[in-house]
Amino acid sequence: KTYGWRVEALRRVQRYVVRRAHGVIVPSFYMQGVVSGWLEGTKVRIEVIYSSIDLNLTYELPPKRPEGFLVVSSGRRVPWKNFEALERVVGKEKGWHFFLAENLPRAEALGWVKAADVYVLNSTYEGLSHALIEAMALGTPIVATAVGGNPELIEDQVDGLLVPPGN
């Protein structure tokens, strides 16, 4: 895909730097595949090291949880997160509520994830989602798109449900 001259300039800088590195560390096997495409014809080594995360999660439950089935997601409102699609789907179901945990203190956002009936990550791109790791650590059921590093975290119908993007 092309996104204009600014993104293309950044991509060129990125490739230039990576091709001159002694080694590259990436946070998932998915990202290893992406970066290896930048390094064709080189001998630069790529190592996967999963990002660390503090699983000593402190959360504050919401003061007033909506009645009914609560679907929660989190993140910035960027196009590849597809929050609008979640809002449309949840809005069609009687007694269902959607909450997007954005621009909140971490403990408050985690409280909404903990209070949810399901955490949904509906994105079309993820390197390795810390939000999924946190939802798993909180014991919240998960539905996520089978993109990027998500299948490295979620085994379909074991740790949660994986769905095709756009489904």
PDB file of C-alpha atoms in Angstrom:
ATOM      1  CA  LYS A   1       0.000   0.000   0.000  1.00  0.00           C
ATOM      2  CA  THR A   2       1.054   3.584  -0.485  1.00  0.00           C
ATOM      3  CA  TYR A   3       0.171   6.391   1.901  1.00  0.00           C
ATOM      4  CA  GLY A   4       1.765   9.449   0.347  1.00  0.00           C
ATOM      5  CA  TRP A   5       5.236  10.920   0.167  1.00  0.00           C
ATOM      6  CA  ARG A   6       5.704  11.412   3.943  1.00  0.00           C
ATOM      7  CA  VAL A   7       5.059   7.769   4.762  1.00  0.00           C
ATOM      8  CA  GLU A   8       7.208   6.664   1.826  1.00  0.00           C
ATOM      9  CA  ALA A   9      10.063   8.880   3.100  1.00  0.00           C
ATOM     10  CA  LEU A  10       9.762   7.349   6.566  1.00  0.00           C
ATOM     11  CA  ARG A  11       9.732   3.856   5.045  1.00  0.00           C
ATOM     12  CA  ARG A  12      12.969   4.610   3.162  1.00  0.00           C
ATOM     13  CA  VAL A  13      14.648   5.868   6.331  1.00  0.00           C
ATOM     14  CA  GLN A  14      13.405   2.795   8.197  1.00  0.00           C
ATOM     15  CA  ARG A  15      14.788   0.402   5.576  1.00  0.00           C
ATOM     16  CA  TYR A  16      18.091   2.304   5.410  1.00  0.00           C
ATOM     17  CA  VAL A  17      18.598   2.051   9.184  1.00  0.00           C
ATOM     18  CA  VAL A  18      17.495  -1.586   9.478  1.00  0.00           C
ATOM     19  CA  ARG A  19      19.672  -2.753   6.575  1.00  0.00           C
ATOM     20  CA  ARG A  20      22.758  -1.315   8.332  1.00  0.00           C
ATOM     21  CA  ALA A  21      22.028  -2.863  11.727  1.00  0.00           C
ATOM     22  CA  HIS A  22      23.997  -5.774  13.186  1.00  0.00           C
ATOM     23  CA  GLY A  23      20.728  -7.299  14.367  1.00  0.00           C
ATOM     24  CA  VAL A  24      17.081  -6.435  14.805  1.00  0.00           C
ATOM     25  CA  ILE A  25      14.798  -7.343  17.704  1.00  0.00           C
ATOM     26  CA  VAL A  26      11.057  -7.564  17.011  1.00  0.00           C
ATOM     27  CA  PRO A  27       8.154  -8.290  19.408  1.00  0.00           C
ATOM     28  CA  SER A  28       6.442 -11.107  17.425  1.00  0.00           C
ATOM     29  CA  PHE A  29       6.945 -13.636  14.653  1.00  0.00           C
ATOM     30  CA  TYR A  30       4.471 -11.598  12.610  1.00  0.00           C
ATOM     31  CA  MET A  31       6.766  -8.551  12.853  1.00  0.00           C
ATOM     32  CA  GLN A  32       9.746 -10.789  12.046  1.00  0.00           C
ATOM     33  CA  GLY A  33       8.051 -11.548   8.721  1.00  0.00           C
ATOM     34  CA  VAL A  34       7.411  -7.858   8.065  1.00  0.00           C
ATOM     35  CA  VAL A  35      10.984  -6.794   8.846  1.00  0.00           C
ATOM     36  CA  SER A  36      12.520  -9.699   6.910  1.00  0.00           C
ATOM     37  CA  GLY A  37      10.835  -8.246   3.811  1.00  0.00           C
ATOM     38  CA  TRP A  38      12.829  -5.064   4.322  1.00  0.00           C
ATOM     39  CA  LEU A  39      16.071  -7.024   4.596  1.00  0.00           C
ATOM     40  CA  GLU A  40      15.978  -9.147   1.453  1.00  0.00           C
ATOM     41  CA  GLY A  41      19.500  -9.643   0.171  1.00  0.00           C
ATOM     42  CA  THR A  42      21.158  -8.883   3.523  1.00  0.00           C
ATOM     43  CA  LYS A  43      22.502 -11.052   6.319  1.00  0.00           C
ATOM     44  CA  VAL A  44      21.010  -9.009   9.169  1.00  0.00           C
ATOM     45  CA  ARG A  45      19.759 -11.312  11.916  1.00  0.00           C
ATOM     46  CA  ILE A  46      16.217 -10.821  13.259  1.00  0.00           C
ATOM     47  CA  GLU A  47      15.432 -12.052  16.762  1.00  0.00           C
ATOM     48  CA  VAL A  48      11.951 -12.344  18.286  1.00  0.00           C
ATOM     49  CA  ILE A  49      11.786 -11.256  21.915  1.00  0.00           C
ATOM     50  CA  TYR A  50       8.301 -10.814  23.280  1.00  0.00           C
ATOM     51  CA  SER A  51       7.753  -7.501  25.021  1.00  0.00           C
ATOM     52  CA  SER A  52       7.632  -7.628  28.766  1.00  0.00           C
ATOM     53  CA  ILE A  53       4.519  -6.558  30.584  1.00  0.00           C
ATOM     54  CA  ASP A  54       3.782  -6.088  34.250  1.00  0.00           C
ATOM     55  CA  LEU A  55       1.075  -8.651  35.016  1.00  0.00           C
ATOM     56  CA  ASN A  56       0.630  -7.211  38.490  1.00  0.00           C
ATOM     57  CA  LEU A  57      -2.340  -5.319  37.114  1.00  0.00           C
ATOM     58  CA  THR A  58      -3.993  -2.729  39.297  1.00  0.00           C
ATOM     59  CA  TYR A  59      -7.459  -1.772  38.178  1.00  0.00           C
ATOM     60  CA  GLU A  60     -10.372   0.342  39.337  1.00  0.00           C
ATOM     61  CA  LEU A  61     -13.793  -1.022  38.450  1.00  0.00           C
ATOM     62  CA  PRO A  62     -16.136   1.545  36.896  1.00  0.00           C
ATOM     63  CA  PRO A  63     -18.370   3.291  39.429  1.00  0.00           C
ATOM     64  CA  LYS A  64     -21.469   2.516  37.353  1.00  0.00           C
ATOM     65  CA  ARG A  65     -21.396  -0.419  34.965  1.00  0.00           C
ATOM     66  CA  PRO A  66     -24.196  -0.423  32.367  1.00  0.00           C
ATOM     67  CA  GLU A  67     -26.861  -3.109  32.833  1.00  0.00           C
ATOM     68  CA  GLY A  68     -26.844  -5.876  30.249  1.00  0.00           C
ATOM     69  CA  PHE A  69     -24.073  -7.286  28.080  1.00  0.00           C
ATOM     70  CA  LEU A  70     -20.961  -5.092  28.093  1.00  0.00           C
ATOM     71  CA  VAL A  71     -18.500  -5.119  25.182  1.00  0.00           C
ATOM     72  CA  VAL A  72     -15.258  -3.236  25.842  1.00  0.00           C
ATOM     73  CA  SER A  73     -12.366  -2.333  23.594  1.00  0.00           C
ATOM     74  CA  SER A  74      -9.420  -0.001  24.098  1.00  0.00           C
ATOM     75  CA  GLY A  75      -7.014   2.085  22.101  1.00  0.00           C
ATOM     76  CA  ARG A  76      -6.721   5.234  20.042  1.00  0.00           C
ATOM     77  CA  ARG A  77      -9.373   6.028  17.453  1.00  0.00           C
ATOM     78  CA  VAL A  78      -7.333   5.160  14.389  1.00  0.00           C
ATOM     79  CA  PRO A  79      -8.874   3.653  11.238  1.00  0.00           C
ATOM     80  CA  TRP A  80      -7.303   0.178  11.589  1.00  0.00           C
ATOM     81  CA  LYS A  81      -8.883  -0.358  15.026  1.00  0.00           C
ATOM     82  CA  ASN A  82     -12.414  -0.329  13.476  1.00  0.00           C
ATOM     83  CA  PHE A  83     -14.207   0.909  16.594  1.00  0.00           C
ATOM     84  CA  GLU A  84     -17.051   2.274  14.443  1.00  0.00           C
ATOM     85  CA  ALA A  85     -17.887  -1.247  13.252  1.00  0.00           C
ATOM     86  CA  LEU A  86     -18.021  -2.456  16.866  1.00  0.00           C
ATOM     87  CA  GLU A  87     -20.295   0.418  17.796  1.00  0.00           C
ATOM     88  CA  ARG A  88     -22.635  -0.450  14.892  1.00  0.00           C
ATOM     89  CA  VAL A  89     -22.794  -4.157  15.733  1.00  0.00           C
ATOM     90  CA  VAL A  90     -23.296  -3.650  19.465  1.00  0.00           C
ATOM     91  CA  GLY A  91     -25.891  -0.940  18.788  1.00  0.00           C
ATOM     92  CA  LYS A  92     -28.065  -3.462  16.934  1.00  0.00           C
ATOM     93  CA  GLU A  93     -28.300  -5.790  19.935  1.00  0.00           C
ATOM     94  CA  LYS A  94     -30.931  -5.131  22.574  1.00  0.00           C
ATOM     95  CA  GLY A  95     -29.436  -4.800  26.052  1.00  0.00           C
ATOM     96  CA  TRP A  96     -25.861  -4.606  24.763  1.00  0.00           C
ATOM     97  CA  HIS A  97     -23.515  -1.708  25.524  1.00  0.00           C
ATOM     98  CA  PHE A  98     -20.168  -0.719  24.043  1.00  0.00           C
ATOM     99  CA  PHE A  99     -17.469   1.115  25.958  1.00  0.00           C
ATOM    100  CA  LEU A 100     -14.223   2.311  24.433  1.00  0.00           C
ATOM    101  CA  ALA A 101     -11.541   2.721  27.087  1.00  0.00           C
ATOM    102  CA  GLU A 102      -9.572   5.596  25.589  1.00  0.00           C
ATOM    103  CA  ASN A 103      -7.866   8.587  27.154  1.00  0.00           C
ATOM    104  CA  LEU A 104      -8.295   7.116  30.636  1.00  0.00           C
ATOM    105  CA  PRO A 105      -5.762   6.471  33.373  1.00  0.00           C
ATOM    106  CA  ARG A 106      -4.449   2.923  33.007  1.00  0.00           C
ATOM    107  CA  ALA A 107      -6.099   1.582  36.185  1.00  0.00           C
ATOM    108  CA  GLU A 108      -9.468   2.965  35.086  1.00  0.00           C
ATOM    109  CA  ALA A 109      -9.148   1.535  31.559  1.00  0.00           C
ATOM    110  CA  LEU A 110      -8.182  -1.864  32.980  1.00  0.00           C
ATOM    111  CA  GLY A 111     -11.188  -1.688  35.302  1.00  0.00           C
ATOM    112  CA  TRP A 112     -13.498  -1.407  32.291  1.00  0.00           C
ATOM    113  CA  VAL A 113     -11.750  -4.399  30.668  1.00  0.00           C
ATOM    114  CA  LYS A 114     -12.180  -6.397  33.887  1.00  0.00           C
ATOM    115  CA  ALA A 115     -15.885  -5.411  34.141  1.00  0.00           C
ATOM    116  CA  ALA A 116     -16.616  -6.413  30.525  1.00  0.00           C
ATOM    117  CA  ASP A 117     -18.502  -9.488  29.461  1.00  0.00           C
ATOM    118  CA  VAL A 118     -16.135  -9.596  26.498  1.00  0.00           C
ATOM    119  CA  TYR A 119     -13.077  -7.662  25.342  1.00  0.00           C
ATOM    120  CA  VAL A 120     -13.002  -7.173  21.560  1.00  0.00           C
ATOM    121  CA  LEU A 121      -9.967  -6.226  19.485  1.00  0.00           C
ATOM    122  CA  ASN A 122     -11.302  -5.582  15.974  1.00  0.00           C
ATOM    123  CA  SER A 123      -8.172  -4.252  14.312  1.00  0.00           C
ATOM    124  CA  THR A 124      -6.704  -5.021  10.919  1.00  0.00           C
ATOM    125  CA  TYR A 125      -3.121  -4.607  12.169  1.00  0.00           C
ATOM    126  CA  GLU A 126      -1.379  -5.580  15.408  1.00  0.00           C
ATOM    127  CA  GLY A 127       2.304  -6.257  15.975  1.00  0.00           C
ATOM    128  CA  LEU A 128       1.825  -7.823  19.409  1.00  0.00           C
ATOM    129  CA  SER A 129      -1.097  -6.436  21.375  1.00  0.00           C
ATOM    130  CA  HIS A 130      -0.403  -5.593  25.019  1.00  0.00           C
ATOM    131  CA  ALA A 131      -4.135  -4.920  25.381  1.00  0.00           C
ATOM    132  CA  LEU A 132      -4.847  -8.596  24.596  1.00  0.00           C
ATOM    133  CA  ILE A 133      -2.221  -9.736  27.089  1.00  0.00           C
ATOM    134  CA  GLU A 134      -3.779  -7.517  29.762  1.00  0.00           C
ATOM    135  CA  ALA A 135      -7.315  -8.745  29.000  1.00  0.00           C
ATOM    136  CA  MET A 136      -6.060 -12.332  29.239  1.00  0.00           C
ATOM    137  CA  ALA A 137      -4.342 -11.580  32.564  1.00  0.00           C
ATOM    138  CA  LEU A 138      -7.587 -10.063  33.889  1.00  0.00           C
ATOM    139  CA  GLY A 139      -9.525 -13.175  32.868  1.00  0.00           C
ATOM    140  CA  THR A 140     -11.870 -11.311  30.518  1.00  0.00           C
ATOM    141  CA  PRO A 141     -13.204 -13.367  27.565  1.00  0.00           C
ATOM    142  CA  ILE A 142     -11.718 -12.213  24.251  1.00  0.00           C
ATOM    143  CA  VAL A 143     -12.748 -11.922  20.616  1.00  0.00           C
ATOM    144  CA  ALA A 144      -9.960 -10.686  18.353  1.00  0.00           C
ATOM    145  CA  THR A 145      -9.202 -10.513  14.668  1.00  0.00           C
ATOM    146  CA  ALA A 146      -6.780 -13.122  13.358  1.00  0.00           C
ATOM    147  CA  VAL A 147      -4.225 -10.541  12.203  1.00  0.00           C
ATOM    148  CA  GLY A 148      -0.615  -9.727  12.985  1.00  0.00           C
ATOM    149  CA  GLY A 149       0.621 -11.102  16.282  1.00  0.00           C
ATOM    150  CA  ASN A 150      -2.878 -11.876  17.644  1.00  0.00           C
ATOM    151  CA  PRO A 151      -2.722 -15.592  16.704  1.00  0.00           C
ATOM    152  CA  GLU A 152       0.549 -15.816  18.648  1.00  0.00           C
ATOM    153  CA  LEU A 153      -1.391 -14.857  21.778  1.00  0.00           C
ATOM    154  CA  ILE A 154      -4.825 -16.367  21.207  1.00  0.00           C
ATOM    155  CA  GLU A 155      -5.400 -19.971  20.222  1.00  0.00           C
ATOM    156  CA  ASP A 156      -8.854 -19.956  18.624  1.00  0.00           C
ATOM    157  CA  GLN A 157     -11.539 -21.437  20.879  1.00  0.00           C
ATOM    158  CA  VAL A 158      -8.963 -22.070  23.625  1.00  0.00           C
ATOM    159  CA  ASP A 159      -7.815 -18.643  24.844  1.00  0.00           C
ATOM    160  CA  GLY A 160     -10.554 -16.722  23.036  1.00  0.00           C
ATOM    161  CA  LEU A 161     -12.142 -16.462  19.622  1.00  0.00           C
ATOM    162  CA  LEU A 162     -10.240 -15.398  16.517  1.00  0.00           C
ATOM    163  CA  VAL A 163     -12.285 -14.014  13.634  1.00  0.00           C
ATOM    164  CA  PRO A 164     -11.311 -12.819  10.174  1.00  0.00           C
ATOM    165  CA  PRO A 165     -10.888  -9.042   9.889  1.00  0.00           C
ATOM    166  CA  GLY A 166     -14.134  -7.387   8.838  1.00  0.00           C
ATOM    167  CA  ASN A 167     -16.258 -10.261  10.163  1.00  0.00           C
TER     168      ASN A 167
END
